[in-house]
Amino acid sequence: MFTNIDGYIFDLDGTIYTGQQALPGAVELIAKLRQMGNKILFVSNKPLESRQAYADKLTSLGIPTPPEDVLTSAYILGRYLSHNYPGLNYYVIGEENLRVELKNYGLRILDDLWDQDPTQVLDTRGIDAVVVAFDRTLNYRKLNTAYQALMQGARFFATNADKACPMPDGTIPDAGATIAALEYLSGRKVELVAGKPSPLILEVAMNLLELPTSKCLLVGDRLETDIRMGVEAGMKTALVLTGVSSRLDLISSIYQPDLILDNLSEMLELLDQAQTTRH
């Protein structure tokens, strides 16, 4: 399946690394693919750090990477909103990096309504849009402010819709849980999700790779985001079982990968076998 592949898109958390540790085979595989002349992009739904920070982390793990080779959901959302809704007042459920990233695009990011009781019905008429992201500082004040704004007509955007984020010892709640709570409370549906499996992030990725989707392989650990995006785009896909999705999840998923790997070391072995066969 590697014969006609010239570009590779890799998820980060749960695929290339978990926490501060590179996963088995990741460093060697990326080095091998680059040696073969393939184009590589790293794509993350996590909006907690800048592209530079993720590039620095990859480099420290033994995978030298410029920031231009990393796409994040925060980068994609900021890019989209600045082009399409530059004049809105945004309330953000998210951490500081996302706020900074959106401000860097010239967007107006509102502070919390500190002078109002967070347990009351709030006057949120100054909020034009709510942005939801992975936020480890989520509290009742943020949830209620976003809810009141949505009930009073604010737009509804999100960086990503992942239900859980992989950690070395398991998973923790991600933006998808917050989106689901706000959708349930408000009766509204999120209008736009910038990260995987959104065609927004894929469009930017393909422009950078300058390849058709038929020439690319997407490698990730989540069926509902990574594999779904690849399948819907007509890409080859590989599910690596070092993150969120498991073999059991494959039974009920409508998104089936072309390749299932216990880890990236297996992909490296398959790549070596394919090269040997061709020669």
Rosetta silent file (secondary structure, phi, psi, omega in degrees, C-alpha in Angstrom):
SEQUENCE: MFTNIDGYIFDLDGTIYTGQQALPGAVELIAKLRQMGNKILFVSNKPLESRQAYADKLTSLGIPTPPEDVLTSAYILGRYLSHNYPGLNYYVIGEENLRVELKNYGLRILDDLWDQDPTQVLDTRGIDAVVVAFDRTLNYRKLNTAYQALMQGARFFATNADKACPMPDGTIPDAGATIAALEYLSGRKVELVAGKPSPLILEVAMNLLELPTSKCLLVGDRLETDIRMGVEAGMKTALVLTGVSSRLDLISSIYQPDLILDNLSEMLELLDQAQTTRH
SCORE:     score description
SCORE:     0.000 S_00000001
   1 L     0.000   -8.033 -178.921    0.000    0.000    0.000 S_00000001
   2 L   -89.253   -5.629 -172.176    3.038    2.307    0.201 S_00000001
   3 L   -57.430  -44.966 -175.202    3.809    2.107   -3.525 S_00000001
   4 L  -106.319   20.297 -178.644    1.905    5.221   -4.607 S_00000001
   5 L   -98.153  124.751  178.713    2.190    7.205   -1.368 S_00000001
   6 L  -117.752  -12.302 -178.992    4.248   10.411   -1.441 S_00000001
   7 E  -134.649  141.638 -178.678    2.787   12.272    1.537 S_00000001
   8 E  -127.034  131.153  175.306    2.112   11.280    5.135 S_00000001
   9 E  -113.757  119.156 -178.157   -0.108   13.059    7.654 S_00000001
  10 E  -111.204  132.608  164.919    0.492   12.024   11.266 S_00000001
  11 E   -67.873  164.049 -179.541   -1.597   12.758   14.322 S_00000001
  12 L  -104.272  -74.917 -177.311    0.521   13.623   17.382 S_00000001
  13 E   -61.155  125.157  178.636   -0.982   12.630   20.755 S_00000001
  14 L    84.983   -7.941  179.836   -1.402    8.876   20.953 S_00000001
  15 L  -117.872  -57.090  178.205    0.285    8.361   17.577 S_00000001
  16 L   -90.081  -38.835  179.772    3.752    9.945   17.656 S_00000001
  17 E  -149.989  164.801  168.835    3.988   10.432   21.415 S_00000001
  18 E  -132.518  125.716 -175.103    2.110   10.195   24.688 S_00000001
  19 L    62.817 -124.661 -178.813    2.952   12.771   27.327 S_00000001
  20 L  -106.697   17.836 -176.959    6.677   13.472   27.039 S_00000001
  21 E  -120.153  131.062  172.886    7.639   10.127   25.502 S_00000001
  22 E   -68.297  140.972  179.820    7.933    9.189   21.838 S_00000001
  23 L   -81.399  158.424 -175.335    5.950    6.034   21.080 S_00000001
  24 L   -52.898  126.373  174.883    7.693    2.890   19.768 S_00000001
  25 L    87.761  -11.106 -173.477    8.991    3.280   16.220 S_00000001
  26 H   -62.745  -50.208 -176.644    7.972    6.929   15.814 S_00000001
  27 H   -62.710  -46.250 -177.341   11.452    8.466   15.617 S_00000001
  28 H   -67.243  -38.678 -178.575   12.820    5.771   13.310 S_00000001
  29 H   -65.394  -47.464 -178.951    9.758    5.770   11.025 S_00000001
  30 H   -62.707  -40.854  178.332    9.758    9.531   10.429 S_00000001
  31 H   -61.486  -41.308 -179.805   13.516    9.456    9.734 S_00000001
  32 H   -64.995  -46.283 -178.920   13.011    6.615    7.243 S_00000001
  33 H   -62.678  -40.815  178.485   10.138    8.355    5.423 S_00000001
  34 H   -66.591  -40.021  178.410   12.121   11.563    5.132 S_00000001
  35 H   -60.052  -33.316  179.906   15.148    9.661    3.866 S_00000001
  36 L   -80.069   -5.203  176.986   12.907    8.220    1.141 S_00000001
  37 L    90.454   13.651  179.447   11.890   11.749    0.076 S_00000001
  38 L   -77.562  152.610  173.120    8.312   11.720    1.346 S_00000001
  39 E   -89.474  139.509 -175.541    6.485   14.862    2.462 S_00000001
  40 E  -133.758  135.546  172.340    5.303   14.812    6.082 S_00000001
  41 E  -126.985  147.846  173.853    2.851   16.905    8.092 S_00000001
  42 E  -112.614  131.712 -175.150    1.863   16.642   11.738 S_00000001
  43 E  -128.480  125.757 -179.258   -1.730   17.539   12.622 S_00000001
  44 E  -126.784  137.658  173.897   -3.078   17.963   16.136 S_00000001
  45 L   -82.242  -11.121 -175.204   -6.558   18.749   17.402 S_00000001
  46 L   -79.001  121.872 -176.756   -5.098   19.896   20.718 S_00000001
  47 L   -96.877   27.416 -172.417   -5.154   23.734   20.982 S_00000001
  48 L   -86.348  -20.318 -177.431   -2.965   23.958   24.076 S_00000001
  49 L  -135.288  164.536  177.359    0.308   24.991   22.429 S_00000001
  50 L   -78.360  167.304  175.694    1.539   26.941   19.412 S_00000001
  51 H   -59.293  -39.508  178.870    2.824   25.321   16.228 S_00000001
  52 H   -61.755  -41.668 -179.231    6.324   26.338   17.325 S_00000001
  53 H   -64.382  -41.836  177.972    5.893   24.596   20.688 S_00000001
  54 H   -67.124  -38.047  177.321    4.769   21.345   19.051 S_00000001
  55 H   -63.645  -41.591  178.148    7.661   21.577   16.574 S_00000001
  56 H   -63.387  -39.412  179.700   10.080   22.113   19.475 S_00000001
  57 H   -65.677  -45.790  177.631    8.642   19.109   21.290 S_00000001
  58 H   -59.108  -43.314  179.972    8.993   16.864   18.245 S_00000001
  59 H   -61.931  -41.932  179.666   12.556   18.080   17.768 S_00000001
  60 H   -66.595  -24.828  179.105   13.399   17.349   21.426 S_00000001
  61 L   -86.409   -1.581  178.736   12.042   13.815   20.985 S_00000001
  62 L   102.303   13.368  178.385   14.394   13.195   18.040 S_00000001
  63 L  -121.254   83.412 -177.289   12.098   14.249   15.186 S_00000001
  64 L   -56.473  123.941 -172.759   13.503   17.580   13.892 S_00000001
  65 L  -144.412  129.879  172.101   10.498   19.598   12.707 S_00000001
  66 L   -81.185  155.352 -178.938    9.909   23.213   11.615 S_00000001
  67 H   -61.532  -25.135  179.793    6.661   24.872   12.805 S_00000001
  68 H   -65.319  -18.047 -179.912    5.467   25.061    9.180 S_00000001
  69 H   -93.799    8.820 -179.972    5.081   21.269    9.227 S_00000001
  70 E  -120.975  130.560  173.494    2.630   21.352   12.154 S_00000001
  71 E  -117.389  134.964  176.048   -1.072   22.202   11.945 S_00000001
  72 E  -121.955  159.362  178.946   -3.226   22.691   15.035 S_00000001
  73 H   -65.018  -31.403  178.471   -6.957   23.205   15.424 S_00000001
  74 H   -66.649  -42.938  178.557   -6.272   26.599   17.065 S_00000001
  75 H   -61.642  -46.243 -178.086   -4.254   27.755   14.044 S_00000001
  76 H   -65.209  -43.029 -179.263   -6.938   26.597   11.611 S_00000001
  77 H   -65.957  -45.166  179.364   -9.786   28.181   13.594 S_00000001
  78 H   -59.393  -42.984  178.418   -7.986   31.504   13.997 S_00000001
  79 H   -60.267  -45.277 -177.386   -7.204   31.559   10.285 S_00000001
  80 H   -67.920  -48.267 -176.321  -10.834   30.811    9.379 S_00000001
  81 H   -65.838  -36.708 -179.361  -12.473   33.270   11.784 S_00000001
  82 H   -66.980  -29.262  178.743  -10.137   36.114   10.815 S_00000001
  83 H   -82.920  -31.745 -170.906  -11.090   35.635    7.158 S_00000001
  84 H  -108.697  -32.615 -178.015  -14.818   35.120    7.675 S_00000001
  85 L  -137.125   59.745 -173.332  -15.895   36.776   10.951 S_00000001
  86 L   -71.474  -20.542 -173.126  -13.204   39.341   11.832 S_00000001
  87 L   -97.587    6.534 -176.051  -15.506   41.850   13.561 S_00000001
  88 L   -83.382  157.816  170.319  -17.149   39.633   16.189 S_00000001
  89 E   -95.212  120.264 -172.973  -16.672   39.683   19.960 S_00000001
  90 E  -105.973  132.622  169.160  -15.558   36.165   20.998 S_00000001
  91 E  -104.391  127.726 -171.405  -16.001   34.430   24.345 S_00000001
  92 E  -113.941  122.561  162.657  -13.539   31.545   24.646 S_00000001
  93 E   -91.877  100.324 -175.356  -13.755   28.381   26.701 S_00000001
  94 L  -179.592  171.538 -178.015  -10.100   27.523   26.310 S_00000001
  95 L   -91.896  177.356 -168.524   -6.644   27.959   27.740 S_00000001
  96 H   -59.851  -36.969 -178.568   -4.229   30.866   27.318 S_00000001
  97 H   -59.467  -41.030 -179.191   -2.523   29.642   24.137 S_00000001
  98 H   -65.205  -42.860  178.895   -5.815   29.655   22.252 S_00000001
  99 H   -59.907  -44.324  178.802   -6.670   33.144   23.452 S_00000001
 100 H   -63.720  -44.512 -178.576   -3.235   34.387   22.358 S_00000001
 101 H   -60.738  -44.742  179.957   -3.489   32.607   19.001 S_00000001
 102 H   -67.331  -38.512  177.526   -6.887   34.125   18.239 S_00000001
 103 H   -64.539  -34.714  179.483   -5.718   37.592   19.345 S_00000001
 104 H   -63.524  -21.675  176.176   -2.724   37.247   17.015 S_00000001
 105 L   -88.570    5.359  179.039   -5.206   37.053   14.159 S_00000001
 106 L    83.837   11.280 -179.346   -6.658   40.392   15.234 S_00000001
 107 L   -81.872  148.244 -178.125   -9.779   38.858   16.773 S_00000001
 108 E   -91.558  111.680 -176.654  -11.431   40.527   19.771 S_00000001
 109 E  -105.618  121.150 -177.344  -11.401   38.119   22.731 S_00000001
 110 L   -83.152  148.875  173.888  -13.580   39.057   25.706 S_00000001
 111 L   -83.551  169.010  176.470  -12.637   38.505   29.319 S_00000001
 112 L   -63.142  153.671 -179.965  -14.893   36.745   31.799 S_00000001
 113 L   -83.218   71.968 -169.983  -17.807   38.739   33.151 S_00000001
 114 L   -63.695  -25.287 -176.129  -16.159   39.020   36.569 S_00000001
 115 L   -85.530    4.676  178.723  -18.593   41.598   37.927 S_00000001
 116 L  -114.961  147.438  178.628  -21.561   39.276   37.513 S_00000001
 117 L   -66.888  119.172 -174.985  -22.598   36.364   39.700 S_00000001
 118 L   -67.403  -12.291 -179.505  -21.598   33.231   37.727 S_00000001
 119 L   -96.252    4.784 -177.785  -24.590   31.290   39.092 S_00000001
 120 L  -106.899  170.538  171.776  -27.148   33.783   37.728 S_00000001
 121 L   -71.178  120.083 -172.517  -28.682   34.485   34.311 S_00000001
 122 L   -96.848  151.127  171.965  -26.042   36.739   32.751 S_00000001
 123 L   -86.785  103.220 -175.898  -26.380   39.635   30.335 S_00000001
 124 L  -114.519   27.997 -176.993  -24.173   38.372   27.491 S_00000001
 125 L   -63.995  -18.382  177.790  -25.442   40.630   24.716 S_00000001
 126 L   -80.572   -7.302  179.643  -21.868   41.806   24.125 S_00000001
 127 L   -94.628  117.359  179.433  -20.809   38.281   23.128 S_00000001
 128 L   -89.708  -26.354 -176.030  -21.245   37.631   19.398 S_00000001
 129 E  -153.968  145.159  175.702  -19.702   34.154   19.312 S_00000001
 130 E  -107.906  133.245  174.965  -18.624   31.348   21.630 S_00000001
 131 E  -115.482  126.182 -179.630  -15.479   29.325   20.937 S_00000001
 132 E  -111.801  134.274  179.324  -15.114   25.978   22.713 S_00000001
 133 L  -143.577  174.964  172.204  -11.799   24.164   23.082 S_00000001
 134 L   -60.324  121.650 -174.307   -9.977   21.695   25.306 S_00000001
 135 L  -142.444  106.756 -179.394   -9.828   23.563   28.622 S_00000001
 136 L   -80.685   -0.190  175.700   -8.357   22.082   31.802 S_00000001
 137 L  -108.512   16.409 -179.350   -9.457   25.237   33.677 S_00000001
 138 L   -57.732  133.843  177.113  -13.136   24.774   32.809 S_00000001
 139 L  -142.412 -179.470 -176.032  -15.453   25.886   35.617 S_00000001
 140 H   -64.693  -36.972  179.781  -19.095   26.762   36.201 S_00000001
 141 H   -58.045  -47.902 -179.104  -18.544   30.437   35.374 S_00000001
 142 H   -64.506  -44.502 -178.073  -17.223   29.609   31.888 S_00000001
 143 H   -63.227  -44.397 -178.206  -19.916   27.033   31.199 S_00000001
 144 H   -68.770  -39.584  179.010  -22.739   29.323   32.309 S_00000001
 145 H   -61.462  -46.654  179.237  -21.376   32.326   30.404 S_00000001
 146 H   -62.923  -42.611  179.201  -21.156   30.306   27.186 S_00000001
 147 H   -61.067  -48.009 -179.740  -24.620   28.839   27.760 S_00000001
 148 H   -61.892  -40.216 -179.913  -26.210   32.239   28.378 S_00000001
 149 H   -64.229  -42.035  178.896  -24.512   33.667   25.272 S_00000001
 150 H   -65.206  -38.804  179.157  -25.781   30.798   23.104 S_00000001
 151 H   -67.385  -23.531 -179.971  -29.290   31.217   24.480 S_00000001
 152 L   -99.858   15.286  168.839  -29.091   34.910   23.554 S_00000001
 153 L   100.674    6.927 -179.291  -28.094   34.146   19.957 S_00000001
 154 L   -65.739  150.862  173.504  -24.286   33.982   19.880 S_00000001
 155 E   -67.205  165.484 -170.823  -22.559   31.995   17.111 S_00000001
 156 E  -137.336  105.479 -179.327  -21.093   28.613   18.131 S_00000001
 157 E  -123.541  161.745  178.518  -17.601   27.497   17.029 S_00000001
 158 E  -147.922  151.263  174.884  -15.075   24.938   18.278 S_00000001
 159 L   -74.314  -46.921 -175.916  -11.438   24.010   17.768 S_00000001
 160 L  -153.674  163.945 -178.011  -12.056   20.265   18.024 S_00000001
 161 L  -123.405   23.575  178.070  -14.684   17.754   19.099 S_00000001
 162 L   -62.390  133.492  179.543  -12.527   14.990   20.618 S_00000001
 163 L   -72.458  -37.821 -176.349  -14.312   13.349   23.530 S_00000001
 164 E  -142.963  153.839  179.473  -11.135   12.452   25.409 S_00000001
 165 E  -111.409  127.738 -179.245   -7.429   13.240   25.314 S_00000001
 166 E   -69.520  136.417  175.674   -4.897   10.378   25.676 S_00000001
 167 E  -127.373  165.595 -177.961   -2.509   10.577   28.630 S_00000001
 168 L   -53.824  -31.830 -176.507    0.235    8.147   29.741 S_00000001
 169 L  -109.297   11.660 -178.907   -2.130    6.490   32.257 S_00000001
 170 E   150.290 -141.881 -179.973   -5.433    6.759   30.382 S_00000001
 171 E  -134.175  157.624  175.298   -7.611    9.577   29.032 S_00000001
 172 E  -128.777  157.346 -177.419   -9.080   12.851   30.297 S_00000001
 173 E   -59.305  141.676 -179.393  -12.152   14.818   29.066 S_00000001
 174 L  -118.666 -168.345 -174.084  -11.581   16.939   25.953 S_00000001
 175 H   -61.660  -30.578 -178.955  -13.547   19.634   24.113 S_00000001
 176 H   -57.323  -34.741  179.569  -16.153   17.196   22.820 S_00000001
 177 H   -67.020  -40.166  179.273  -17.527   16.767   26.329 S_00000001
 178 H   -69.870  -41.278  176.926  -17.980   20.536   26.735 S_00000001
 179 H   -59.231  -46.015 -179.025  -19.554   20.867   23.289 S_00000001
 180 H   -60.980  -40.674  179.250  -21.991   18.075   24.111 S_00000001
 181 H   -63.617  -44.465 -178.879  -22.965   19.751   27.385 S_00000001
 182 H   -69.956  -36.240  176.292  -23.608   23.112   25.697 S_00000001
 183 H   -64.401  -41.911 -179.753  -25.514   21.506   22.823 S_00000001
 184 H   -65.198  -44.638 -178.017  -27.692   19.623   25.310 S_00000001
 185 H   -67.595  -44.043 -171.023  -28.312   22.711   27.446 S_00000001
 186 H   -92.823  -18.091 -173.633  -28.976   25.180   24.643 S_00000001
 187 L    73.543    9.910  178.757  -30.583   22.980   22.020 S_00000001
 188 L   -99.817  155.686  174.116  -28.053   24.457   19.585 S_00000001
 189 L  -110.666  141.294  177.593  -25.546   22.572   17.427 S_00000001
 190 L   -58.974  133.512 -175.313  -21.968   23.705   17.005 S_00000001
 191 L   -78.093  -37.732 -173.572  -21.707   25.481   13.633 S_00000001
 192 E  -148.895  130.823  171.255  -18.090   24.767   12.836 S_00000001
 193 E  -114.668  120.265 -173.087  -15.356   22.488   14.161 S_00000001
 194 L   -76.746  -34.136 -174.644  -11.952   23.528   12.801 S_00000001
 195 L   -83.340 -174.779  179.523   -9.955   20.414   13.664 S_00000001
 196 L   -55.852  138.065    7.574  -10.154   16.827   12.456 S_00000001
 197 L   -94.731   25.525 -177.037  -12.302   15.510   10.805 S_00000001
 198 L   -61.064  138.515  174.834  -13.190   18.949    9.412 S_00000001
 199 H   -64.659  -16.634  178.226  -12.425   19.511    5.721 S_00000001
 200 H   -60.251  -51.364 -176.903  -11.005   22.904    6.824 S_00000001
 201 H   -69.703  -32.890  179.479   -7.876   21.429    8.368 S_00000001
 202 H   -70.057  -37.611  179.346   -7.507   18.919    5.544 S_00000001
 203 H   -60.646  -44.246  178.481   -7.727   21.640    2.906 S_00000001
 204 H   -65.110  -41.319  179.715   -4.821   23.528    4.495 S_00000001
 205 H   -60.786  -44.404 -177.100   -2.839   20.291    4.843 S_00000001
 206 H   -69.894  -33.412  175.759   -3.263   19.353    1.200 S_00000001
 207 H   -64.097  -37.427  178.963   -2.266   22.821    0.046 S_00000001
 208 H   -71.280  -40.120 -179.364    0.948   22.500    2.037 S_00000001
 209 H   -74.164  -26.734 -177.394    1.711   19.000    0.764 S_00000001
 210 L    55.568   45.894  179.894    0.843   19.935   -2.839 S_00000001
 211 L  -137.060  153.631  170.561   -0.381   16.394   -3.451 S_00000001
 212 L   -73.475  154.877 -179.461   -3.745   14.794   -4.292 S_00000001
 213 H   -61.135  -28.148 -179.378   -5.373   12.904   -1.428 S_00000001
 214 H   -66.424  -14.703 -179.687   -4.937    9.656   -3.373 S_00000001
 215 H  -102.198   11.335 -174.780   -1.170   10.037   -2.910 S_00000001
 216 E  -122.446  151.215  175.212   -1.360   10.467    0.866 S_00000001
 217 E  -121.226  128.352  177.249   -1.600    8.206    3.905 S_00000001
 218 E  -102.703  129.128 -177.841   -3.144    9.457    7.150 S_00000001
 219 E  -119.624  121.591 -179.542   -1.918    7.827   10.369 S_00000001
 220 E  -155.559  176.542 -175.713   -3.789    8.343   13.634 S_00000001
 221 L  -109.759    1.960 -177.091   -5.160    6.759   16.786 S_00000001
 222 L  -122.929  126.594  177.843   -8.832    7.808   16.580 S_00000001
 223 H   -67.234  -41.785 -170.873  -11.459    6.287   14.338 S_00000001
 224 H   -78.601  -13.143  178.079  -13.946    9.150   14.718 S_00000001
 225 H  -119.504  -66.242 -176.008  -11.479   11.921   13.795 S_00000001
 226 H   -61.130  -58.518 -175.156   -8.271   10.718   12.104 S_00000001
 227 H   -67.368  -39.221  177.827   -9.606    7.726   10.195 S_00000001
 228 H   -58.914  -46.644 -178.424  -12.924    9.397    9.396 S_00000001
 229 H   -61.792  -43.077  179.529  -11.166   12.407    7.863 S_00000001
 230 H   -64.901  -45.142 -179.368   -8.911   10.213    5.756 S_00000001
 231 H   -62.304  -46.775 -178.142  -11.704    7.940    4.568 S_00000001
 232 H   -66.369  -23.841 -179.989  -14.000   10.824    3.642 S_00000001
 233 H   -91.011   -5.202 -178.388  -11.165   12.482    1.702 S_00000001
 234 L    82.036   23.257  177.795  -10.299    9.341   -0.262 S_00000001
 235 L   -90.580  159.853  163.699   -6.962    8.795    1.479 S_00000001
 236 E   -74.476  146.352 -178.037   -5.327    5.599    2.583 S_00000001
 237 E  -134.020  150.034  175.919   -5.511    5.364    6.378 S_00000001
 238 E  -133.396  125.493  176.487   -3.668    3.560    9.156 S_00000001
 239 E   -96.658  124.185  176.732   -4.991    3.186   12.706 S_00000001
 240 E  -105.580  132.440 -170.449   -2.323    2.837   15.370 S_00000001
 241 L   -92.011   36.731  179.668   -3.505    1.261   18.632 S_00000001
 242 L  -105.671    6.344 -177.741   -1.303    3.323   20.953 S_00000001
 243 L  -127.390 -116.519 -170.070   -3.925    5.988   21.700 S_00000001
 244 L   -88.666  -53.209 -173.961   -7.707    6.164   22.038 S_00000001
 245 L   -77.767  148.609 -177.455   -9.351    3.679   19.640 S_00000001
 246 L  -123.021  172.977  176.410   -9.085   -0.074   20.150 S_00000001
 247 H   -60.896  -33.965  178.815   -9.727   -3.213   18.114 S_00000001
 248 H   -63.572  -38.301  179.028  -13.084   -3.482   19.891 S_00000001
 249 H   -63.256  -28.682 -178.832  -14.046   -0.026   18.604 S_00000001
 250 H   -62.693  -28.350 -176.395  -13.452   -1.223   15.042 S_00000001
 251 H   -62.575  -39.770 -175.166  -16.415   -3.601   15.285 S_00000001
 252 H  -100.793   -2.048 -176.115  -18.983   -0.809   15.541 S_00000001
 253 L   -85.138  138.597  174.754  -17.209    1.881   13.497 S_00000001
 254 L   -84.745   -9.623  179.123  -18.343    2.786    9.985 S_00000001
 255 L  -102.591  106.176 -175.457  -14.870    4.230    9.369 S_00000001
 256 L  -108.128  126.698  179.813  -12.502    1.356    8.662 S_00000001
 257 L   -74.755  159.525  175.126   -8.749    1.911    8.182 S_00000001
 258 L   -76.961  -24.005 -175.036   -6.713    0.269    5.417 S_00000001
 259 E  -142.105  137.559  177.087   -4.108   -0.763    7.965 S_00000001
 260 E  -119.495  125.137 -174.760   -4.249   -1.582   11.694 S_00000001
 261 E  -125.219  138.232  173.249   -0.994   -1.305   13.665 S_00000001
 262 L   -68.940  -35.644  176.237   -0.128   -2.096   17.260 S_00000001
 263 L  -161.276  176.584 -176.406    2.515    0.653   17.029 S_00000001
 264 H   -73.882  -15.797  174.202    4.599    2.564   14.481 S_00000001
 265 H   -61.732  -34.819  177.987    7.407   -0.014   14.676 S_00000001
 266 H   -65.459  -38.873  179.173    5.080   -2.320   12.719 S_00000001
 267 H   -65.950  -38.619  177.503    4.678    0.306   10.019 S_00000001
 268 H   -61.856  -41.893  178.406    8.462    0.654    9.782 S_00000001
 269 H   -64.206  -43.206  179.102    8.771   -3.113    9.309 S_00000001
 270 H   -64.043  -36.701  178.321    6.087   -3.110    6.598 S_00000001
 271 H   -65.157  -43.876  177.910    7.842   -0.244    4.846 S_00000001
 272 H   -62.252  -42.296  179.051   11.137   -2.147    4.892 S_00000001
 273 H   -62.881  -41.233 -179.705    9.410   -5.260    3.530 S_00000001
 274 H   -63.898  -40.509  178.501    7.795   -3.244    0.733 S_00000001
 275 H   -65.585  -41.364  179.901   11.181   -1.774   -0.255 S_00000001
 276 H   -63.721  -41.392  179.656   12.799   -5.219   -0.236 S_00000001
 277 H   -63.528  -41.791 -179.359   10.014   -6.648   -2.406 S_00000001
 278 H   -66.862  -30.882 -179.333   10.335   -3.839   -4.958 S_00000001
 279 L   -89.816    0.000    0.000   14.096   -4.381   -5.216 S_00000001
